[in-house]
Amino acid sequence: MRTLQELTRPNIWKLKPYSSARDEYKGATASVFLDANENPYNLPHNRYPDPMQHELKAVLAPIKHVRPEQIFLGNGSDEAIDLLFRAFCEPGTDNVVAIDPTYGMYQVCADVNNVAYRKVLLDEQFQFTADSLLAAADAHTKLIFLCSPNNPTGNDLSHTQIEILLNRFDGLVVVDEAYIDFSSLPSFAGMLDRYPNLIVLQTFSKAWGCAAIRLGMAFASPEIIGILSKIKYPYNVNQLTQQQALDMLSRYEEINEWVQTLKAEREVLMRQVEALPCVLRVFASDANFFLARVDDASRIYTYLVDRGIIVRNRHSVSLCGNCLRITIGNPFENSQLMEALKNYRS
Ligand code: PMP
């Protein structure tokens, strides 16, 4: 691996971060806070939140089998994705490599940051080889983006190939695990001590049922986390979000039950969809959604919209011609979808 200094933009490596009032004062015994120009009225919303989310990280760490200093928390995992570009990729010079198709925000963040985005097409099984990604990389490739289970294809990527890449790529490998709770494979977060070039992304938006609170996680070496923390907005995770996340973490068992229910519903819904005359193929899924190839994706999409049912039309995405991406809903929502599709005539 190139050194972290070699991988980091020089201005970011040298950056002296903004020091907020709440960063500077860390003691626990004070009761009079006249340091942050807050309003003393309207408790508890008058106070700035903990900029480093210490309490939340302390509770999260054992659940995710990482140390608190290996955690970055942001305004959705989208914040972490953007910060990775801003920390490591020199606009106009550096590039990133990513699988194709995959989650669209990697390319959007690359475009916003004027960083070349090199796509490597997955094979017909929606898998990749480390060799093909390495062949697309050069000395200016700072990041390789993987997503497992992948969006929109729904499948786990080969863990063997991910490990080959981690061993052979001398830059940083990002493994986006937004849907990992629905997979039967383990998280790569357990591999952080083995691979200093690994960054794992997870989110509260999927299995945890908290898309509204905007809370994403990045797990990596303390050095990488230190760089992301240095360039984030000082109070990037608001107090209400931190509190709600703590409440959710105490309801761990309930979340496991949701996941089990959704996985069971996934199998039922996939079988029902597969049996429909307008469906050519349903692809295997390790996520809380699946991809279905139909005879006319745009026509079925519009037909469902007219009935108040929204799925995602992925027809224009690489390898996903005439495919709809269907999220697993609750039994009522799933039955509404099936009823509408059973009445559809090609
Ligand atoms: N990664 C993947 C693979 C996703 O599909 C999504 C959301 N669709 C995200 C990240 C973004 O998650 P968040 O809500 O945490 O920003």
CSV table of C-alpha atoms and ligand atoms in Angstrom, one decimal:
chain,number,residue,atom,x,y,z
A,1,MET,CA,0.0,0.0,0.0
A,2,ARG,CA,1.1,3.6,-0.7
A,3,THR,CA,1.5,5.5,2.6
A,4,LEU,CA,-1.6,7.3,3.8
A,5,GLN,CA,0.3,10.6,3.2
A,6,GLU,CA,0.9,9.6,-0.4
A,7,LEU,CA,-2.8,8.8,-0.8
A,8,THR,CA,-4.1,12.0,0.8
A,9,ARG,CA,-4.4,15.3,-1.0
A,10,PRO,CA,-1.5,17.4,0.3
A,11,ASN,CA,-3.7,20.3,1.3
A,12,ILE,CA,-5.8,17.9,3.4
A,13,TRP,CA,-2.8,16.2,5.0
A,14,LYS,CA,-1.6,19.7,6.1
A,15,LEU,CA,-5.0,21.0,7.1
A,16,LYS,CA,-5.4,22.3,10.6
A,17,PRO,CA,-9.1,21.5,11.3
A,18,TYR,CA,-11.6,24.0,12.7
A,19,SER,CA,-11.7,23.7,16.5
A,20,SER,CA,-15.2,24.2,17.9
A,21,ALA,CA,-16.0,25.3,21.4
A,22,ARG,CA,-17.3,21.7,22.2
A,23,ASP,CA,-14.0,20.3,20.8
A,24,GLU,CA,-11.8,22.5,23.0
A,25,TYR,CA,-13.7,21.8,26.3
A,26,LYS,CA,-13.7,18.1,27.1
A,27,GLY,CA,-14.2,17.9,30.9
A,28,ALA,CA,-17.3,16.5,32.5
A,29,THR,CA,-17.9,18.6,35.6
A,30,ALA,CA,-18.7,22.0,34.2
A,31,SER,CA,-22.3,23.3,34.6
A,32,VAL,CA,-22.0,26.9,33.3
A,33,PHE,CA,-21.4,27.0,29.5
A,34,LEU,CA,-20.6,30.4,28.2
A,35,ASP,CA,-18.2,29.3,25.5
A,36,ALA,CA,-20.3,28.6,22.4
A,37,ASN,CA,-22.6,31.7,22.0
A,38,GLU,CA,-25.6,29.5,22.5
A,39,ASN,CA,-28.9,30.8,23.9
A,40,PRO,CA,-29.4,29.6,27.5
A,41,TYR,CA,-33.1,29.1,27.0
A,42,ASN,CA,-35.0,26.3,25.1
A,43,LEU,CA,-33.2,23.3,26.6
A,44,PRO,CA,-32.2,20.8,25.3
A,45,HIS,CA,-32.1,22.0,21.7
A,46,ASN,CA,-30.2,25.2,22.6
A,47,ARG,CA,-26.9,23.3,23.0
A,48,TYR,CA,-24.6,22.2,20.2
A,49,PRO,CA,-24.3,18.4,19.9
A,50,ASP,CA,-21.1,16.4,20.6
A,51,PRO,CA,-19.1,17.0,17.4
A,52,MET,CA,-17.4,13.6,17.7
A,53,GLN,CA,-20.5,11.6,18.8
A,54,HIS,CA,-18.5,9.9,21.6
A,55,GLU,CA,-21.5,8.2,23.4
A,56,LEU,CA,-23.0,6.9,20.1
A,57,LYS,CA,-19.7,5.5,19.0
A,58,ALA,CA,-19.1,3.8,22.3
A,59,VAL,CA,-22.5,2.0,22.1
A,60,LEU,CA,-22.0,1.2,18.4
A,61,ALA,CA,-18.5,-0.1,18.5
A,62,PRO,CA,-19.2,-3.5,20.3
A,63,ILE,CA,-22.3,-4.1,18.1
A,64,LYS,CA,-20.2,-3.6,15.0
A,65,HIS,CA,-17.1,-5.4,16.4
A,66,VAL,CA,-14.9,-2.4,15.9
A,67,ARG,CA,-13.2,0.1,18.1
A,68,PRO,CA,-14.7,3.6,18.6
A,69,GLU,CA,-11.7,5.2,16.9
A,70,GLN,CA,-12.4,3.1,13.8
A,71,ILE,CA,-15.8,4.8,13.3
A,72,PHE,CA,-16.8,7.9,11.4
A,73,LEU,CA,-20.5,9.0,11.5
A,74,GLY,CA,-22.0,11.2,8.9
A,75,ASN,CA,-25.1,12.7,7.4
A,76,GLY,CA,-26.0,9.4,5.7
A,77,SER,CA,-23.3,7.3,4.1
A,78,ASP,CA,-23.5,9.7,1.2
A,79,GLU,CA,-21.5,12.2,3.4
A,80,ALA,CA,-18.7,9.6,3.9
A,81,ILE,CA,-18.7,8.9,0.1
A,82,ASP,CA,-18.2,12.6,-0.7
A,83,LEU,CA,-15.6,13.1,2.0
A,84,LEU,CA,-13.6,10.2,0.6
A,85,PHE,CA,-13.3,12.1,-2.7
A,86,ARG,CA,-12.5,15.3,-1.0
A,87,ALA,CA,-9.8,13.8,1.2
A,88,PHE,CA,-8.0,11.6,-1.3
A,89,CYS,CA,-8.7,12.6,-4.9
A,90,GLU,CA,-7.0,15.7,-6.4
A,91,PRO,CA,-9.6,17.2,-8.8
A,92,GLY,CA,-8.5,17.0,-12.4
A,93,THR,CA,-5.6,14.6,-11.6
A,94,ASP,CA,-6.7,11.6,-9.6
A,95,ASN,CA,-9.2,9.0,-10.6
A,96,VAL,CA,-11.3,6.2,-9.0
A,97,VAL,CA,-12.3,2.8,-10.3
A,98,ALA,CA,-15.8,1.3,-9.6
A,99,ILE,CA,-17.8,-1.7,-10.7
A,100,ASP,CA,-20.7,-1.1,-13.1
A,101,PRO,CA,-23.6,-1.2,-12.5
A,102,THR,CA,-23.6,0.0,-8.9
A,103,TYR,CA,-24.9,2.7,-6.6
A,104,GLY,CA,-25.1,6.0,-8.5
A,105,MET,CA,-23.7,8.4,-5.9
A,106,TYR,CA,-20.1,7.3,-6.4
A,107,GLN,CA,-20.2,8.7,-9.9
A,108,VAL,CA,-22.1,11.8,-8.8
A,109,CYS,CA,-19.6,12.6,-6.1
A,110,ALA,CA,-16.8,11.9,-8.6
A,111,ASP,CA,-18.4,14.4,-11.0
A,112,VAL,CA,-19.0,17.0,-8.3
A,113,ASN,CA,-15.3,16.8,-7.3
A,114,ASN,CA,-14.0,16.7,-10.9
A,115,VAL,CA,-12.4,13.3,-10.4
A,116,ALA,CA,-12.3,10.8,-13.3
A,117,TYR,CA,-14.7,7.8,-12.7
A,118,ARG,CA,-13.6,4.6,-14.4
A,119,LYS,CA,-16.3,1.9,-14.7
A,120,VAL,CA,-15.6,-1.8,-15.0
A,121,LEU,CA,-18.5,-3.8,-16.2
A,122,LEU,CA,-19.6,-6.8,-14.1
A,123,ASP,CA,-20.0,-10.1,-15.8
A,124,GLU,CA,-23.3,-11.8,-16.5
A,125,GLN,CA,-23.5,-13.2,-12.9
A,126,PHE,CA,-23.0,-9.6,-11.7
A,127,GLN,CA,-19.6,-10.5,-10.4
A,128,PHE,CA,-16.1,-8.9,-10.8
A,129,THR,CA,-12.5,-10.0,-10.8
A,130,ALA,CA,-9.8,-8.2,-8.9
A,131,ASP,CA,-7.7,-8.4,-12.1
A,132,SER,CA,-10.2,-6.5,-14.2
A,133,LEU,CA,-10.4,-3.7,-11.6
A,134,LEU,CA,-6.6,-3.6,-11.2
A,135,ALA,CA,-6.2,-3.4,-15.0
A,136,ALA,CA,-8.3,-0.2,-15.0
A,137,ALA,CA,-6.3,1.4,-12.2
A,138,ASP,CA,-3.1,3.4,-12.5
A,139,ALA,CA,-0.8,5.5,-10.3
A,140,HIS,CA,-3.5,8.1,-10.0
A,141,THR,CA,-6.2,5.7,-8.8
A,142,LYS,CA,-6.8,6.5,-5.1
A,143,LEU,CA,-10.1,4.6,-4.5
A,144,ILE,CA,-11.8,1.5,-5.7
A,145,PHE,CA,-15.5,1.4,-5.0
A,146,LEU,CA,-17.3,-2.0,-4.4
A,147,CYS,CA,-20.8,-2.4,-3.1
A,148,SER,CA,-21.8,-5.7,-1.5
A,149,PRO,CA,-24.6,-6.7,-1.6
A,150,ASN,CA,-24.6,-4.6,-4.7
A,151,ASN,CA,-27.3,-2.0,-5.7
A,152,PRO,CA,-29.2,-2.4,-8.1
A,153,THR,CA,-28.3,-6.1,-8.8
A,154,GLY,CA,-28.9,-7.3,-5.2
A,155,ASN,CA,-26.1,-9.9,-5.0
A,156,ASP,CA,-23.1,-10.3,-2.7
A,157,LEU,CA,-19.9,-9.7,-4.5
A,158,SER,CA,-17.3,-12.5,-4.3
A,159,HIS,CA,-15.5,-12.1,-0.9
A,160,THR,CA,-12.5,-14.0,-2.4
A,161,GLN,CA,-12.1,-11.4,-5.1
A,162,ILE,CA,-12.6,-8.6,-2.6
A,163,GLU,CA,-9.7,-10.0,-0.5
A,164,ILE,CA,-7.5,-10.4,-3.6
A,165,LEU,CA,-8.1,-6.8,-4.4
A,166,LEU,CA,-7.4,-5.7,-0.8
A,167,ASN,CA,-4.1,-7.6,-0.9
A,168,ARG,CA,-3.0,-6.3,-4.3
A,169,PHE,CA,-4.3,-2.7,-4.7
A,170,ASP,CA,-2.0,-0.1,-3.2
A,171,GLY,CA,-4.7,2.5,-2.8
A,172,LEU,CA,-7.9,2.4,-0.7
A,173,VAL,CA,-10.8,-0.1,-1.2
A,174,VAL,CA,-14.2,1.0,-0.3
A,175,VAL,CA,-16.8,-1.7,0.4
A,176,ASP,CA,-20.3,-0.3,0.7
A,177,GLU,CA,-22.3,-2.6,2.9
A,178,ALA,CA,-25.6,-0.6,3.0
A,179,TYR,CA,-27.5,-3.9,2.7
A,180,ILE,CA,-25.2,-6.2,4.7
A,181,ASP,CA,-27.8,-7.1,7.3
A,182,PHE,CA,-29.9,-8.9,4.7
A,183,SER,CA,-26.9,-11.0,3.5
A,184,SER,CA,-25.8,-14.3,4.9
A,185,LEU,CA,-22.1,-13.3,4.5
A,186,PRO,CA,-20.2,-11.6,7.3
A,187,SER,CA,-19.3,-7.9,7.2
A,188,PHE,CA,-15.8,-6.8,6.1
A,189,ALA,CA,-15.7,-4.6,9.2
A,190,GLY,CA,-14.2,-7.6,11.0
A,191,MET,CA,-11.2,-7.4,8.6
A,192,LEU,CA,-10.1,-3.8,9.5
A,193,ASP,CA,-7.1,-4.9,11.5
A,194,ARG,CA,-5.9,-7.1,8.6
A,195,TYR,CA,-6.3,-4.5,5.8
A,196,PRO,CA,-5.2,-1.0,6.5
A,197,ASN,CA,-6.5,0.1,3.0
A,198,LEU,CA,-10.1,-1.1,3.8
A,199,ILE,CA,-13.0,1.3,4.3
A,200,VAL,CA,-16.4,-0.2,5.0
A,201,LEU,CA,-19.6,1.9,4.7
A,202,GLN,CA,-22.8,1.0,6.5
A,203,THR,CA,-26.0,3.0,7.1
A,204,PHE,CA,-29.0,3.3,9.5
A,205,SER,CA,-31.2,3.8,6.4
A,206,LYS,CA,-31.9,0.2,5.5
A,207,ALA,CA,-32.2,-2.6,8.1
A,208,TRP,CA,-32.3,-0.1,11.0
A,209,GLY,CA,-35.4,1.6,9.5
A,210,CYS,CA,-34.0,5.1,10.0
A,211,ALA,CA,-33.6,6.6,6.6
A,212,ALA,CA,-35.2,9.8,7.9
A,213,ILE,CA,-32.6,10.6,10.5
A,214,ARG,CA,-29.7,10.5,8.0
A,215,LEU,CA,-27.0,8.6,9.7
A,216,GLY,CA,-24.2,6.7,7.9
A,217,MET,CA,-21.1,5.0,9.2
A,218,ALA,CA,-17.6,4.5,7.8
A,219,PHE,CA,-15.3,1.9,9.5
A,220,ALA,CA,-11.6,2.1,8.8
A,221,SER,CA,-8.2,2.5,10.4
A,222,PRO,CA,-8.0,5.3,13.1
A,223,GLU,CA,-5.7,7.2,10.7
A,224,ILE,CA,-8.2,7.2,7.9
A,225,ILE,CA,-11.1,8.0,10.3
A,226,GLY,CA,-8.9,10.9,11.6
A,227,ILE,CA,-8.7,12.4,8.1
A,228,LEU,CA,-12.4,12.2,7.5
A,229,SER,CA,-13.1,13.7,10.9
A,230,LYS,CA,-10.7,16.5,10.3
A,231,ILE,CA,-12.6,17.7,7.1
A,232,LYS,CA,-16.2,17.1,8.1
A,233,TYR,CA,-18.5,19.9,9.2
A,234,PRO,CA,-18.0,20.4,12.9
A,235,TYR,CA,-21.5,19.4,13.9
A,236,ASN,CA,-22.3,17.1,11.0
A,237,VAL,CA,-24.6,14.7,13.0
A,238,ASN,CA,-27.3,16.6,14.9
A,239,GLN,CA,-28.5,16.0,18.4
A,240,LEU,CA,-31.9,14.5,17.5
A,241,THR,CA,-30.2,12.0,15.2
A,242,GLN,CA,-27.6,11.0,17.8
A,243,GLN,CA,-30.4,10.5,20.4
A,244,GLN,CA,-32.7,8.5,18.0
A,245,ALA,CA,-29.7,6.3,17.0
A,246,LEU,CA,-29.0,5.5,20.7
A,247,ASP,CA,-32.7,4.6,21.1
A,248,MET,CA,-32.5,2.3,18.1
A,249,LEU,CA,-29.3,0.6,19.3
A,250,SER,CA,-31.1,-0.4,22.5
A,251,ARG,CA,-33.8,-2.1,20.4
A,252,TYR,CA,-31.3,-4.4,18.6
A,253,GLU,CA,-33.5,-7.5,18.9
A,254,GLU,CA,-36.4,-5.8,17.2
A,255,ILE,CA,-34.2,-4.9,14.2
A,256,ASN,CA,-33.1,-8.6,13.9
A,257,GLU,CA,-36.8,-9.5,13.8
A,258,TRP,CA,-37.5,-7.0,11.0
A,259,VAL,CA,-34.6,-8.4,9.0
A,260,GLN,CA,-35.8,-12.0,9.5
A,261,THR,CA,-39.3,-11.0,8.4
A,262,LEU,CA,-38.1,-9.1,5.4
A,263,LYS,CA,-35.8,-12.0,4.3
A,264,ALA,CA,-38.7,-14.4,4.5
A,265,GLU,CA,-41.0,-12.0,2.6
A,266,ARG,CA,-38.3,-11.6,0.0
A,267,GLU,CA,-38.4,-15.3,-0.8
A,268,VAL,CA,-42.2,-15.4,-1.0
A,269,LEU,CA,-42.4,-12.3,-3.2
A,270,MET,CA,-39.6,-13.4,-5.5
A,271,ARG,CA,-41.3,-16.7,-6.1
A,272,GLN,CA,-44.6,-15.0,-6.8
A,273,VAL,CA,-43.1,-12.4,-9.2
A,274,GLU,CA,-41.1,-15.2,-11.0
A,275,ALA,CA,-44.4,-17.0,-11.8
A,276,LEU,CA,-45.9,-14.0,-13.6
A,277,PRO,CA,-46.2,-14.2,-17.4
A,278,CYS,CA,-44.7,-10.7,-17.9
A,279,VAL,CA,-41.5,-11.7,-15.9
A,280,LEU,CA,-38.6,-13.3,-17.8
A,281,ARG,CA,-36.2,-13.7,-14.9
A,282,VAL,CA,-35.9,-12.9,-11.2
A,283,PHE,CA,-32.2,-12.5,-10.1
A,284,ALA,CA,-31.0,-13.9,-6.7
A,285,SER,CA,-30.9,-11.4,-3.9
A,286,ASP,CA,-28.9,-10.9,-0.7
A,287,ALA,CA,-30.5,-7.5,0.0
A,288,ASN,CA,-34.0,-6.1,0.9
A,289,PHE,CA,-34.8,-5.7,-2.8
A,290,PHE,CA,-34.5,-7.8,-6.0
A,291,LEU,CA,-34.1,-7.2,-9.7
A,292,ALA,CA,-36.7,-8.7,-12.1
A,293,ARG,CA,-36.3,-8.8,-15.9
A,294,VAL,CA,-39.7,-8.2,-17.5
A,295,ASP,CA,-41.0,-8.0,-21.1
A,296,ASP,CA,-41.4,-4.2,-21.0
A,297,ALA,CA,-40.0,-2.4,-17.9
A,298,SER,CA,-41.1,1.1,-18.9
A,299,ARG,CA,-44.6,0.0,-19.6
A,300,ILE,CA,-45.0,-2.0,-16.4
A,301,TYR,CA,-43.4,0.8,-14.4
A,302,THR,CA,-46.0,3.3,-15.8
A,303,TYR,CA,-48.8,0.8,-15.3
A,304,LEU,CA,-47.9,0.4,-11.6
A,305,VAL,CA,-47.4,4.2,-11.1
A,306,ASP,CA,-51.0,4.7,-12.4
A,307,ARG,CA,-52.1,2.4,-9.6
A,308,GLY,CA,-50.1,4.3,-6.9
A,309,ILE,CA,-47.3,1.6,-6.7
A,310,ILE,CA,-43.8,2.8,-7.2
A,311,VAL,CA,-40.9,0.5,-8.1
A,312,ARG,CA,-37.6,1.5,-9.6
A,313,ASN,CA,-37.1,1.3,-13.4
A,314,ARG,CA,-33.5,0.3,-14.0
A,315,HIS,CA,-33.9,-0.2,-17.8
A,316,SER,CA,-31.2,2.3,-18.6
A,317,VAL,CA,-28.6,0.9,-16.3
A,318,SER,CA,-25.8,-1.3,-17.6
A,319,LEU,CA,-26.7,-5.1,-17.7
A,320,CYS,CA,-30.2,-4.2,-16.4
A,321,GLY,CA,-32.1,-3.8,-19.6
A,322,ASN,CA,-35.9,-4.2,-19.0
A,323,CYS,CA,-35.3,-4.7,-15.3
A,324,LEU,CA,-37.3,-3.4,-12.4
A,325,ARG,CA,-35.9,-3.1,-8.9
A,326,ILE,CA,-38.5,-4.1,-6.3
A,327,THR,CA,-38.0,-3.3,-2.6
A,328,ILE,CA,-39.6,-5.7,-0.1
A,329,GLY,CA,-42.4,-3.9,1.6
A,330,ASN,CA,-44.8,-5.1,4.4
A,331,PRO,CA,-47.2,-8.0,3.6
A,332,PHE,CA,-50.0,-5.5,2.6
A,333,GLU,CA,-47.7,-3.5,0.3
A,334,ASN,CA,-46.4,-6.7,-1.3
A,335,SER,CA,-49.9,-8.1,-1.9
A,336,GLN,CA,-50.9,-4.8,-3.5
A,337,LEU,CA,-48.0,-5.1,-5.9
A,338,MET,CA,-48.9,-8.7,-6.7
A,339,GLU,CA,-52.5,-8.0,-7.2
A,340,ALA,CA,-51.7,-5.2,-9.7
A,341,LEU,CA,-49.1,-7.3,-11.5
A,342,LYS,CA,-51.5,-10.3,-11.8
A,343,ASN,CA,-54.0,-8.0,-13.6
A,344,TYR,CA,-51.3,-6.6,-16.0
A,345,ARG,CA,-51.7,-7.7,-19.6
A,346,SER,CA,-48.6,-7.6,-21.9
B,1,PMP,N1,-25.0,2.9,-0.4
B,1,PMP,C1,-25.9,2.2,-1.1
B,1,PMP,C2,-25.4,1.0,-1.8
B,1,PMP,C3,-27.2,2.6,-1.2
B,1,PMP,O1,-28.1,1.9,-2.0
B,1,PMP,C4,-27.6,3.8,-0.5
B,1,PMP,C5,-29.0,4.4,-0.6
B,1,PMP,N2,-29.8,4.0,-1.6
B,1,PMP,C6,-26.7,4.5,0.2
B,1,PMP,C7,-25.4,4.0,0.2
B,1,PMP,C8,-27.0,5.8,0.9
B,1,PMP,O2,-27.4,5.6,2.1
B,1,PMP,P1,-27.6,6.8,3.2
B,1,PMP,O3,-29.1,6.9,3.3
B,1,PMP,O4,-26.9,6.3,4.4
B,1,PMP,O5,-27.0,8.0,2.6
